Coordinates of C-alpha atoms in Angstrom, one line a residue:
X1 CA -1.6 4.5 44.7
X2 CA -3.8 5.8 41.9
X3 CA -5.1 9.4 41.2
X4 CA -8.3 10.4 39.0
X5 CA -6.5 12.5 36.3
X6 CA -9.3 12.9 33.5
X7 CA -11.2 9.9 33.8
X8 CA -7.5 7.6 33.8
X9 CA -6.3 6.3 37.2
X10 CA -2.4 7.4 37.3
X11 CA -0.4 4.5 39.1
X12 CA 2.2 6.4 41.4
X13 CA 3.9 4.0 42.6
X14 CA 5.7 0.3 42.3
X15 CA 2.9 -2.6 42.0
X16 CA 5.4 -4.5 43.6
X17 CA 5.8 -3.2 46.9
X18 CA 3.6 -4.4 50.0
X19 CA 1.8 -1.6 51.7
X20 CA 0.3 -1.1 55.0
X21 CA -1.4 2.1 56.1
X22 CA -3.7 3.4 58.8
X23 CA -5.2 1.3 61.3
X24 CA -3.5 -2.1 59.8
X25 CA -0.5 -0.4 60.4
X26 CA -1.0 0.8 63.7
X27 CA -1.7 -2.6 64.7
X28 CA 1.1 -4.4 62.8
X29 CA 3.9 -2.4 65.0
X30 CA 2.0 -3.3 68.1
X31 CA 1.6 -6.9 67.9
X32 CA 5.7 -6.6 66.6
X33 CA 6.5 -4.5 70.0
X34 CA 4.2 -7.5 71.7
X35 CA 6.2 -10.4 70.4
X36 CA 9.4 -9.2 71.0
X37 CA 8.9 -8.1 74.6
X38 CA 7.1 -11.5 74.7
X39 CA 10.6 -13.2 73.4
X40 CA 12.6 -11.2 76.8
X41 CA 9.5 -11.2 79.6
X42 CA 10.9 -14.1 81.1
X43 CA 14.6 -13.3 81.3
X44 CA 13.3 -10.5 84.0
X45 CA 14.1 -11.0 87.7
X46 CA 16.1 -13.3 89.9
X47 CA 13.8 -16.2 89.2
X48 CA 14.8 -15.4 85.2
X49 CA 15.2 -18.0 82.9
X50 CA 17.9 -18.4 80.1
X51 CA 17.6 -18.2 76.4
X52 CA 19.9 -20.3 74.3
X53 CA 20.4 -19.2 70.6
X54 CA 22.8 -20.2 67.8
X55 CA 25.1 -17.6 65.8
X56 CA 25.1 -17.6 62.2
X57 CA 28.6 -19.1 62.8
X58 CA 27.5 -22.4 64.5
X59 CA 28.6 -21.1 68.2
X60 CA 25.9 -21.0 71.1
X61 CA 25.0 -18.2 72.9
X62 CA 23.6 -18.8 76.4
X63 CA 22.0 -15.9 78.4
X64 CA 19.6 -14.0 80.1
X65 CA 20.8 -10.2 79.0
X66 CA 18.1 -8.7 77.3
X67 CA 20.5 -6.8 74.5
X68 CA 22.5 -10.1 74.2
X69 CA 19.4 -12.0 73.5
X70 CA 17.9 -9.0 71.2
X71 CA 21.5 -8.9 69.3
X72 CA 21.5 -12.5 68.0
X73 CA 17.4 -12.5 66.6
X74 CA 17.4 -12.3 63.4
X75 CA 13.9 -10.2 62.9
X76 CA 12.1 -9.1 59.4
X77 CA 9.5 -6.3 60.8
X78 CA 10.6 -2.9 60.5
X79 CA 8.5 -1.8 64.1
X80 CA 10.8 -4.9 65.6
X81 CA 13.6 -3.9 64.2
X82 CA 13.7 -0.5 65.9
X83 CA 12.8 -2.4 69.8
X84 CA 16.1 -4.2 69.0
X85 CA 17.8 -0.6 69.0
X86 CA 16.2 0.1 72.5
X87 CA 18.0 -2.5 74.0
X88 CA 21.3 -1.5 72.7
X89 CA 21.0 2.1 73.4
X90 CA 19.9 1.2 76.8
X91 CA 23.3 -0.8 77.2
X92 CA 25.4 1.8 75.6
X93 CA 23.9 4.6 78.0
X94 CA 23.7 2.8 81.3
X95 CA 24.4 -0.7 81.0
X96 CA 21.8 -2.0 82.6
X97 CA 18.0 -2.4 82.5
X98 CA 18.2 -3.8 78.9
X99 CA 15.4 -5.8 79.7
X100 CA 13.4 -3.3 81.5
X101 CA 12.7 -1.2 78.6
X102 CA 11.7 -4.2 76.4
X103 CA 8.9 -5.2 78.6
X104 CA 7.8 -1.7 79.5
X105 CA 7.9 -0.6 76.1
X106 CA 5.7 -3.5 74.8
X107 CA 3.5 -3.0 77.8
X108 CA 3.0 1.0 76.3
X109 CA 1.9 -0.3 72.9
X110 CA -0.4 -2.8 73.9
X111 CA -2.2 -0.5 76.2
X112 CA -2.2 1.8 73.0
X113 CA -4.0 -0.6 71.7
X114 CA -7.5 -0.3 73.2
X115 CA -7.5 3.6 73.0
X116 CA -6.8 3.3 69.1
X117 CA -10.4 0.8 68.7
X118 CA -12.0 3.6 70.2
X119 CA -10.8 5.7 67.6
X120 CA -8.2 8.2 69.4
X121 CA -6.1 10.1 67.6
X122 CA -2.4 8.6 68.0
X123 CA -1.3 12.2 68.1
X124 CA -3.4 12.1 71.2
X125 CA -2.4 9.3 72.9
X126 CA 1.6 9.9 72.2
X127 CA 0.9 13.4 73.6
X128 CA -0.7 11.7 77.0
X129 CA 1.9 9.6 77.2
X130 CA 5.0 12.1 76.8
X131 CA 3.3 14.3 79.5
X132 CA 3.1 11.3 81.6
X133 CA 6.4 11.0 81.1
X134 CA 7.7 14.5 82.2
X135 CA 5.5 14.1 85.3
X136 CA 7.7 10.4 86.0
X137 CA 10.7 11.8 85.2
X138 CA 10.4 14.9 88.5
X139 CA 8.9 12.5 90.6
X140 CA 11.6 9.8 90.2
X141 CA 13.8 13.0 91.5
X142 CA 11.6 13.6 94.5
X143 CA 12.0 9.2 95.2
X144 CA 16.0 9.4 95.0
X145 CA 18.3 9.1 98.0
X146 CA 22.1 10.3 97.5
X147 CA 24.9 7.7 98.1
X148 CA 27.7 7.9 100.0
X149 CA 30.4 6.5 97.2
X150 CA 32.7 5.6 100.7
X151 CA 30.1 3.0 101.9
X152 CA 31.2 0.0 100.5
X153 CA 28.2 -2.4 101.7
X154 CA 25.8 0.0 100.3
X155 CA 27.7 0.2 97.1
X156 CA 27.9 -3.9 97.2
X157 CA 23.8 -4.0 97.6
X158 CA 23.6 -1.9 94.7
X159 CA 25.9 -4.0 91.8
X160 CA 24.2 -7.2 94.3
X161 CA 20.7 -5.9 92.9
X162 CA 22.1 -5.9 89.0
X163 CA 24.3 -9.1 89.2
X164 CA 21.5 -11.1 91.2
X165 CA 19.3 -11.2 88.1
X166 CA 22.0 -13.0 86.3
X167 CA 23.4 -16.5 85.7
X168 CA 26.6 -15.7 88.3
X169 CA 24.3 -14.9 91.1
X170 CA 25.8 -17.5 93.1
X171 CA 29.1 -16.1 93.1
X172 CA 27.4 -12.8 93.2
X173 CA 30.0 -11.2 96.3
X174 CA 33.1 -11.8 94.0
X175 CA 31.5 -10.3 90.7
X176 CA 30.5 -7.5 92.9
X177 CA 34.0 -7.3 94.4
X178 CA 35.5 -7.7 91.3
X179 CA 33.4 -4.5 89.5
X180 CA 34.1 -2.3 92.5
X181 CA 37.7 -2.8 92.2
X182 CA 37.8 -2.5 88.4
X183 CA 35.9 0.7 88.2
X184 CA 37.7 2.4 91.0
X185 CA 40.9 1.7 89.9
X186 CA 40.2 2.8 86.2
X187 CA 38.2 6.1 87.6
X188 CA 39.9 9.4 86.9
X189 CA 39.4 13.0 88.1
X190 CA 39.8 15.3 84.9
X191 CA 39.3 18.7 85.5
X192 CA 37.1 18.6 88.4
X193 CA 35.1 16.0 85.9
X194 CA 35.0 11.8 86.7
X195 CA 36.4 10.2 83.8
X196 CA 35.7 6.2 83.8
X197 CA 36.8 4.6 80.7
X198 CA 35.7 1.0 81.6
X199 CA 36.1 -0.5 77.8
X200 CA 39.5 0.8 77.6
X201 CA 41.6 0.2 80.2
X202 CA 39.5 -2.4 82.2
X203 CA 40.2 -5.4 79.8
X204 CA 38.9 -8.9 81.1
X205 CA 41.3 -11.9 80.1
X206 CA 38.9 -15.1 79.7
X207 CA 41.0 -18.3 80.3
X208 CA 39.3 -21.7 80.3
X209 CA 39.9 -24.1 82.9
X210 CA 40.4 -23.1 86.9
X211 CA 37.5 -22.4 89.1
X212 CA 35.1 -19.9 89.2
X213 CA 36.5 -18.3 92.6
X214 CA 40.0 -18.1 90.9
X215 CA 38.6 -15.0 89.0
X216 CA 40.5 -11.4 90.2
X217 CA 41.7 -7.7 89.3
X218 CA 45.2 -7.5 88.8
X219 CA 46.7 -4.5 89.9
X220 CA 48.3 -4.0 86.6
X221 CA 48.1 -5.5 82.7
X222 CA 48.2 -9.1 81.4
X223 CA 49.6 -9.9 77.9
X224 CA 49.1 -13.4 76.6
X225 CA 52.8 -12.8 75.0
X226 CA 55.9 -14.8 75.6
X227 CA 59.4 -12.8 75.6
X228 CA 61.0 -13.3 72.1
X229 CA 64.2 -14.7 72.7
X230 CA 64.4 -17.9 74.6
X231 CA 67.4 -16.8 76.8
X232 CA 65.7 -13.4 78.2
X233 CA 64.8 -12.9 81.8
X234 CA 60.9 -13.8 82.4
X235 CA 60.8 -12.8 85.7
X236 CA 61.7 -9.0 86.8
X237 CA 61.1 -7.1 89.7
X238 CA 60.6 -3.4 89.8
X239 CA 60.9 -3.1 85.8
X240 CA 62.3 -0.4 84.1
X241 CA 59.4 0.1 80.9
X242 CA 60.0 1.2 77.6
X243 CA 57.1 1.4 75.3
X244 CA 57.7 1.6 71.4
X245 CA 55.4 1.6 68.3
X246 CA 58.2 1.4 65.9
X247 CA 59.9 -1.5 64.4
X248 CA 63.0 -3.1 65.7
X249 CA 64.0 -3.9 62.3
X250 CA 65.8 -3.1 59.3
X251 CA 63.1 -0.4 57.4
X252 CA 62.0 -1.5 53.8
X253 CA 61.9 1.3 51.4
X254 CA 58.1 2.3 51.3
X255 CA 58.1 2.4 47.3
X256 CA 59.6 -0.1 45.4
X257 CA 63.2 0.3 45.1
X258 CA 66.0 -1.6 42.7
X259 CA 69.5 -1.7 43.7
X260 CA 72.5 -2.3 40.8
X261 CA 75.4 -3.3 42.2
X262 CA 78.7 -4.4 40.3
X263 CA 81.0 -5.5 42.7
X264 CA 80.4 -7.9 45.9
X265 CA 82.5 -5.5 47.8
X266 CA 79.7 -3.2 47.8
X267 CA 76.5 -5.6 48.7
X268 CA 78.8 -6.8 51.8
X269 CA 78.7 -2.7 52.6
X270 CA 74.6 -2.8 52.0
X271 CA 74.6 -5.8 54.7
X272 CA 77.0 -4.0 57.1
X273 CA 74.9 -0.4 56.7
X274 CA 71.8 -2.6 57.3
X275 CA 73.5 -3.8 60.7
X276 CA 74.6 -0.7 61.5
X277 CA 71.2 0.4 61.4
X278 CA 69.6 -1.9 63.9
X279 CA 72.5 -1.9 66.1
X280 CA 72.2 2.0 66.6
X281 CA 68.9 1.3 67.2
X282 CA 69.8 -1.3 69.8
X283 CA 72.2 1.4 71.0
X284 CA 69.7 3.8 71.9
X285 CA 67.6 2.1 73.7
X286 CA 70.3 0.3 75.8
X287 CA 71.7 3.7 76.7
X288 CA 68.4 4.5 78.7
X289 CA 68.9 1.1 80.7
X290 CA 65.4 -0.2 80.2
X291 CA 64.8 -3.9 82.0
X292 CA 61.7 -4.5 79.4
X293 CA 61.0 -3.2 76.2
X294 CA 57.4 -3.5 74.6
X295 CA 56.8 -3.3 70.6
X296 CA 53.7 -3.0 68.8
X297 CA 55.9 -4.2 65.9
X298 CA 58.3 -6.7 64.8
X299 CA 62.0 -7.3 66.5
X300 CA 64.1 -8.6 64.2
X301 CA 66.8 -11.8 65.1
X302 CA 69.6 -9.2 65.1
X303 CA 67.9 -7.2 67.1
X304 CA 66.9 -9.4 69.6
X305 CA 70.4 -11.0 70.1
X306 CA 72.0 -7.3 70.9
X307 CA 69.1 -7.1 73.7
X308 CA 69.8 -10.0 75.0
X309 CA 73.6 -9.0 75.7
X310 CA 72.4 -6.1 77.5
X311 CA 69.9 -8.3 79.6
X312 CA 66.9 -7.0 78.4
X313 CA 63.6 -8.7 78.1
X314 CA 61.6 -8.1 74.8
X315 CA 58.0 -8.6 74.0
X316 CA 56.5 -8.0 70.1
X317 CA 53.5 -7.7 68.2
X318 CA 51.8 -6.2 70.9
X319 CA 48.1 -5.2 70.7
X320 CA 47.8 -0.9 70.6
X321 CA 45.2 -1.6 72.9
X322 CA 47.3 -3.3 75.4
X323 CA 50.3 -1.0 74.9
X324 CA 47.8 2.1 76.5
X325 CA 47.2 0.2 79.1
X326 CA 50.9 -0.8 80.5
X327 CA 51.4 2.7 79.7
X328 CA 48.6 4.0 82.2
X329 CA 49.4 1.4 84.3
X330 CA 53.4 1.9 84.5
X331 CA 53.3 5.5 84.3
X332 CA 55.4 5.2 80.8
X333 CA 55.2 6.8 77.5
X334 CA 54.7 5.2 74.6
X335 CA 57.7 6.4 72.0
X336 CA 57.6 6.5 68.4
X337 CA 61.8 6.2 67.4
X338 CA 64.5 5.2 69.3
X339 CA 66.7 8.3 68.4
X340 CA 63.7 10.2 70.6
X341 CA 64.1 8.1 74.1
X342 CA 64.3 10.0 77.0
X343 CA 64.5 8.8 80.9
X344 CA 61.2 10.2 81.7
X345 CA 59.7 8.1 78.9
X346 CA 60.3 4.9 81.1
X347 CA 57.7 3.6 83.3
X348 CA 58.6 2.6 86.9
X349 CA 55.7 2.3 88.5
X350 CA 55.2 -1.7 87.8
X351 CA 56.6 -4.2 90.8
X352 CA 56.8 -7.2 88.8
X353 CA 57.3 -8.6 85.6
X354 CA 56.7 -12.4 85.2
X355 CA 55.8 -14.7 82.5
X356 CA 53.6 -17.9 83.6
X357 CA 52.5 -20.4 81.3
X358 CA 48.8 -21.4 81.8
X359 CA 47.2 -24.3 80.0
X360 CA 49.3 -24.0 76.7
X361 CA 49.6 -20.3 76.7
X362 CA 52.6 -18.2 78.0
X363 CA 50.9 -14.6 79.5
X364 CA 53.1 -12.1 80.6
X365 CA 51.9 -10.3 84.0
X366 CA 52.6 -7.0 84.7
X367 CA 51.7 -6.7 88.0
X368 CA 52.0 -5.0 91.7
X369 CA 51.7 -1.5 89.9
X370 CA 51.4 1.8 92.5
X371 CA 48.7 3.7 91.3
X372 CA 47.6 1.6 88.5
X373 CA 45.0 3.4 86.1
X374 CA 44.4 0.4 83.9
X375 CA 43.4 -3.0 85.0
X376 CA 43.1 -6.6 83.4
X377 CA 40.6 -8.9 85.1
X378 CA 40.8 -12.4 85.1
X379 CA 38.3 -15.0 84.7
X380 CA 38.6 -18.6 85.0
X381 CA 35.5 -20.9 84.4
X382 CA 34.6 -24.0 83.6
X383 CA 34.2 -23.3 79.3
X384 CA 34.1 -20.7 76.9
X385 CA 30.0 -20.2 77.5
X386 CA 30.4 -19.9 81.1
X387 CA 33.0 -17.9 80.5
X388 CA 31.0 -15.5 77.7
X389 CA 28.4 -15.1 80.1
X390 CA 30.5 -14.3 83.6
X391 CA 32.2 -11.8 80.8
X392 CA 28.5 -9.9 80.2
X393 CA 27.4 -10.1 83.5
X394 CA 30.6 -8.7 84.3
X395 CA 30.4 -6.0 82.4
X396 CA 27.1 -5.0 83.3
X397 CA 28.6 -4.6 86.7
X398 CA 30.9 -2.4 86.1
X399 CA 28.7 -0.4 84.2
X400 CA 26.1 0.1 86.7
X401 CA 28.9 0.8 89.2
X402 CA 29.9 3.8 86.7
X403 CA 26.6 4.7 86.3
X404 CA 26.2 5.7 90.0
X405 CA 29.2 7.1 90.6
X406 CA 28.7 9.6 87.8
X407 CA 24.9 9.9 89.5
X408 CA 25.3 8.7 93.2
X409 CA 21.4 8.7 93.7
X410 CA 19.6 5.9 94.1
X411 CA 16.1 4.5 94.2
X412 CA 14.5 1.3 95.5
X413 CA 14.2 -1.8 93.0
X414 CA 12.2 -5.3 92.9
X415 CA 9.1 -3.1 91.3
X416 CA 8.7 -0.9 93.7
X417 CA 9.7 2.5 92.1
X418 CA 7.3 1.8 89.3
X419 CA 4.8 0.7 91.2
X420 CA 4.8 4.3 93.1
X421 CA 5.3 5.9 89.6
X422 CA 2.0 4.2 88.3
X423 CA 0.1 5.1 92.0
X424 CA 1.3 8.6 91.1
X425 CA 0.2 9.0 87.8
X426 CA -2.7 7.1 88.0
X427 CA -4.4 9.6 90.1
X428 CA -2.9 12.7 89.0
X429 CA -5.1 11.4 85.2
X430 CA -8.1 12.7 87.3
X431 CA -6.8 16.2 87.0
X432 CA -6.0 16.1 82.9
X433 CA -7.2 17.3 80.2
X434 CA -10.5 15.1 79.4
X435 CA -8.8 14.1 76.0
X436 CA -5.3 13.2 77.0
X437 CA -6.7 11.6 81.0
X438 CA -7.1 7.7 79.3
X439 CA -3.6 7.7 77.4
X440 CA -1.9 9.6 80.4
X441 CA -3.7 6.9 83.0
X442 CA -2.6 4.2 80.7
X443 CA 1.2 5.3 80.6
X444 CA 0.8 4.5 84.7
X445 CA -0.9 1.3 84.5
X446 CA 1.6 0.0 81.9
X447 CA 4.9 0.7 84.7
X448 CA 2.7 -1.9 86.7
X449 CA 3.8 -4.3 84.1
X450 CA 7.7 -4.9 86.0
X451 CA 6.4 -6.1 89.2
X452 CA 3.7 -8.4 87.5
X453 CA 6.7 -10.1 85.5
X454 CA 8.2 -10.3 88.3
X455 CA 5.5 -12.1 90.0
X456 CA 4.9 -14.5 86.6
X457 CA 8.7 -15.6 86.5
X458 CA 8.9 -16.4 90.1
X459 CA 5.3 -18.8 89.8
X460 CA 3.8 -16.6 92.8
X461 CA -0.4 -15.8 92.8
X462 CA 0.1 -12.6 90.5
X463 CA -3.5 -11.1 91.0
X464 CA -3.4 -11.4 94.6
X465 CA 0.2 -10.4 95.2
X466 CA -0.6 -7.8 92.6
X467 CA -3.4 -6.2 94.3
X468 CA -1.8 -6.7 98.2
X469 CA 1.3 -4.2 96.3
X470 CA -1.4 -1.7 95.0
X471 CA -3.4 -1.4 98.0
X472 CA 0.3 -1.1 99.6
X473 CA 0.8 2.2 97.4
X474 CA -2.6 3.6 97.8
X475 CA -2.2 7.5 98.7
X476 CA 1.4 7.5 98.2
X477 CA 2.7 5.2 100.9
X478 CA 5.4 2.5 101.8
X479 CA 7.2 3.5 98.4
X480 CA 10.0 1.3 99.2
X481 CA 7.6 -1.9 99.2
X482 CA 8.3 -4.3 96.5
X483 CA 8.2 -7.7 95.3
X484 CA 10.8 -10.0 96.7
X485 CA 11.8 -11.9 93.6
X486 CA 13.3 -14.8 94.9
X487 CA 10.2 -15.6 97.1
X488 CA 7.1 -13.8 95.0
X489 CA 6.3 -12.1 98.3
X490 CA 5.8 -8.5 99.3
X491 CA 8.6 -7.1 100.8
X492 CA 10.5 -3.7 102.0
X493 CA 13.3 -2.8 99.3
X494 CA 15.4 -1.2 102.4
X495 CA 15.3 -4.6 104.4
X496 CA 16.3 -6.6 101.2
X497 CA 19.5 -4.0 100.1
X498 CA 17.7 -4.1 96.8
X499 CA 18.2 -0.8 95.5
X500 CA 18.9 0.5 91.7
X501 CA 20.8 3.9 90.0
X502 CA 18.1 6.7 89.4
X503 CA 20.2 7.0 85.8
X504 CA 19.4 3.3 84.9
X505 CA 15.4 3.8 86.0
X506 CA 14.6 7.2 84.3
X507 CA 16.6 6.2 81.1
X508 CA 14.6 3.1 80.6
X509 CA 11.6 5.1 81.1
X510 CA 12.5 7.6 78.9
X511 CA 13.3 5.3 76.3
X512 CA 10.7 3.2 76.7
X513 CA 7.7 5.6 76.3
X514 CA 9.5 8.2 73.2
X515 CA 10.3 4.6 71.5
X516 CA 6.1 3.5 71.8
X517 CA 5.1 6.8 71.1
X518 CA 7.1 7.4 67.8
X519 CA 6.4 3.2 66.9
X520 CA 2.3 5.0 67.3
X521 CA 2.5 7.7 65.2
X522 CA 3.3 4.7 62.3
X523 CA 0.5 5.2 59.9
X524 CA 2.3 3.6 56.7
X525 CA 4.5 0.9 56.4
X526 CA 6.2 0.4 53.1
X527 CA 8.0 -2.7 52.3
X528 CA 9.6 -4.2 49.0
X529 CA 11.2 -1.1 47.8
X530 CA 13.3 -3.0 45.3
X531 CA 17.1 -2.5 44.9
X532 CA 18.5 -1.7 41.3
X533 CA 19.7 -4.7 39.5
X534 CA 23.2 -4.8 39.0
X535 CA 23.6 -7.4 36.4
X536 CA 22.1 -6.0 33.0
X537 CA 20.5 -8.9 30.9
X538 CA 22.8 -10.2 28.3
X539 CA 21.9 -7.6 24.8
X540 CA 19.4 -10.6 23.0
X541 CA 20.4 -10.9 18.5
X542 CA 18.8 -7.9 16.2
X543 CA 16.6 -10.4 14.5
X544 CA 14.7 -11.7 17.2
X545 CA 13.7 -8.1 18.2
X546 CA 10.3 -8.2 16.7
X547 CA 9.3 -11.4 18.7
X548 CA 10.2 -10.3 22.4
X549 CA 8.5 -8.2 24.3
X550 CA 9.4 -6.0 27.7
X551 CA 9.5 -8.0 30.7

């Protein structure tokens, strides 16, 4: 970057550093937006394809889920870099439609693309498409239909449409049976508000071997734990809890302490005060009569043998994690010294207490609970990648079950709702502002982009299918009509059951179009900006100053 400063061109910044500005720029981010919607187009749909990719650490990762694809690629370009994000947002929000707002939002920038060679402002064109936006946005309200939460087969279709996209949509009925339990056990009314906590206290236990249809929803927690002492009961009914977070142990002194002692009279007192110590802690907790005691710390051998006497069955080393959710499972309270135990602090809601060994591993159940708010769900498959993947699809599940029951509207899927979207807007472009009508028809012709992938990963006649949708949609009509994507035929949504959360649809839309238009308004990238360097050169001998010169 030079400036004319009395005849001498001032250099502002680095030579180093690569620059792109204007139009090059513009261009650069689209063609980056292209390819990585390119990468994810064919992971769309129930005719989707999977993706295979290794981790940096050598393991495989095999999947169709748009932000588990996008989380693995390593990618260099800056506009890339901040599609990636899209994805991941999309997942945090909602949970599902991750690869929705990939495609659509490379779909926006390439139809940016012709509208910048004609030399439009990208001020312009962002502008179109953000009032495009607002318009899809009320009529996606005018398209929704409430849900009854109580009807279960309509609540099935609905986590049927997100889990038939995936790699389990053979066993689709379980997984869907599997989310709906989950969520509804771990839902909560606070305050006249729904609290659903799904990555919490819905915890999903993959264990290798079994079958597929083994997988279920405890009605309670699973600990892969053994009990400590060999001679403790591993099967209880009706437990009595007790949750701790402190050591059953002799405590160290925090600082470093020294001890002088002159006689051995008075180190056998140190060991007997030390004794003394664990068994009132024993003590206390046997005085509450507790059938199972649970420790996120260590239990010493003393300590263990006085529990034993009493009959009561210990598990350490617990996971804080798991410890909350026996505690919202049992009803108990998780106590932080033994002096403090009270009755109320035991948990009785749990029927059973069992300790099975499967494969090698000993996993402690605690099952049969009343009103269980926590939940472990088991899966059993085949190996760990089936396993990873059942785990994803799971949880997309369950978050598209939260998603509508924090939302219960719903609107119709398979490419229909954007198909009626793009009908809509493309005619109300006629009634724009002359300078925003081509980047406001645009945003509506790029939604056609779902059912066309659709069409393309199914191997049906896109243009013609394409065209029989569109005519379909003329004036406003059939909006449930979509494409079928098994069979790359037109079909009604509400015959097929194929419906989708209004939350998941207008956030991907949302996203989607602010991502393109910020990506557009790009006119400079800037790349190379070099870090400090942290090692200083070694200081070179006086004399052979005169001889060197600056690097």
């Amino acid at each position: 970057m030079a400036g004319r400063m009395g005849g001498a061109p001032v250099m502002v910044m680095n030579q180093k550093v690569q620059r792109e500005t204007g139009r090059k720029a513009q261009l650069s981010n689209i063609q980056a937006g292209k390819a990585v919607s390119e990468i994810i187009r064919t992971t769309l749909g129930p005719r989707s394809m999977l993706k295979m990719l290794l981790d940096p650490m050598g393991g495989i990762v095999m999947t169709n889920d748009g932000n588990s694809i996008l989380r693995e690629v390593d990618v260099a370009h800056p506009a890339a870099k901040s599609m990636l994000e899209l994805s991941r947002a999309q997942e945090e929000e909602v949970g599902d439609g991750t690869t929705s707002v990939i495609v659509l939002a490379g779909e926006y920038l390439a139809r940016a693309e012709p509208l910048l060679e004609r030399k439009q402002h990208p001020t312009v064109i962002c502008n179109g498409y953000l009032k495009a936006l607002d318009d899809a946005v009320v009529a996606l309200d005018e398209l929704a239909k409430p849900l009854d939460l109580s009807d279960k087969a309509r609540m099935g279709e609905l986590v049927q449409s997100c889990t038939g996209t995936k790699f389990i949509a053979r066993l689709s009925d379980l997984l869907v049976g599997l989310a709906l339990e989950a969520v509804q056990t771990v839902a909560q009314e606070d305050g006249g508000r729904q609290d659903i906590d799904i990555k919490r206290y819905a915890k999903t236990e993959k264990i290798p071997g079994g079958d597929m249809e083994d997988c279920r929803v405890l009605k309670g927690v699973m600990i892969n734990k053994d009990v400590v002492h060999a001679k403790m009961k591993r099967r209880i009914e009706k437990p009595r809890i007790l949750l701790l977070d402190c050591t059953l142990e002799y405590k160290k002194g925090e600082s470093q302490t020294q001890i002088e002692l002159s006689d051995e009279k008075a180190w056998e007192a140190l060991l007997v005060e030390e004794e003394n110590a664990i068994k009132d802690m024993c003590n206390d907790i046997i005085a509450v009569k507790p059938d199972l005691v649970i420790t996120e710390k260590g239990v010493s051998d003393l300590a263990q043998h006085y529990l034993q006497k009493a009959n009561i069955s210990v598990l350490r080393r617990v996971r804080k994690t798991d410890n909350n959710r026996v505690a919202r499972a049992s009803g108990a309270t998780i106590v932080h010294r033994t002096s403090e135990i009270q009755e109320k602090d035991l948990g009785t809601g749990a029927g059973l207490f069992n300790i099975e060994k499967i494969g090698d591993e000993y996993y402690a159940w605690i099952v049969d609970c009343d009103a269980p708010k926590a939940c472990t769900i088991i899966l059993r498959g085949a190996s760990k990648d089936v396993l990873n993947e059942i785990e994803r699809n799971l949880g997309d599940a369950m978050n598209s079950v939260r998603t509508i029951m924090m939302d219960p509207r719903l609107v119709p899927g398979g490419g229909a709702v954007e198909m009626t979207l793009a009908n809509k807007l493309i005619e109300a472009s006629k009634l724009q502002e002359p300078v925003i009508a081509n980047a406001y028809k645009a945003a509506g012709v790029s939604l056609e982009i779902i059912s066309r992938t659709l069409l393309e990963n199914c191997g049906a006649d896109i243009i013609r299918v394409q065209t029989q949708l569109r005519a379909k949609h003329a004036g406003g009509a059939n909006p449930t009509w979509g494409i079928d994507g098994e069979k790359g035929v037109l079909a009604d949504m509400a015959e097929l059951g194929v419906w989708e959360p209004v939350a998941v649809k207008s956030q991907t839309i949302k996203t989607a179009i602010e991502s393109a238009a910020m990506l557009l308004r790009i006119d400079e990238i800037v790349s190379g900006t070099h870090k400090r360097e942290t090692k200083r050169a070694p200081a070179q001998p006086q004399q052979g100053d005169e001889n060197q010169q600056d690097a």
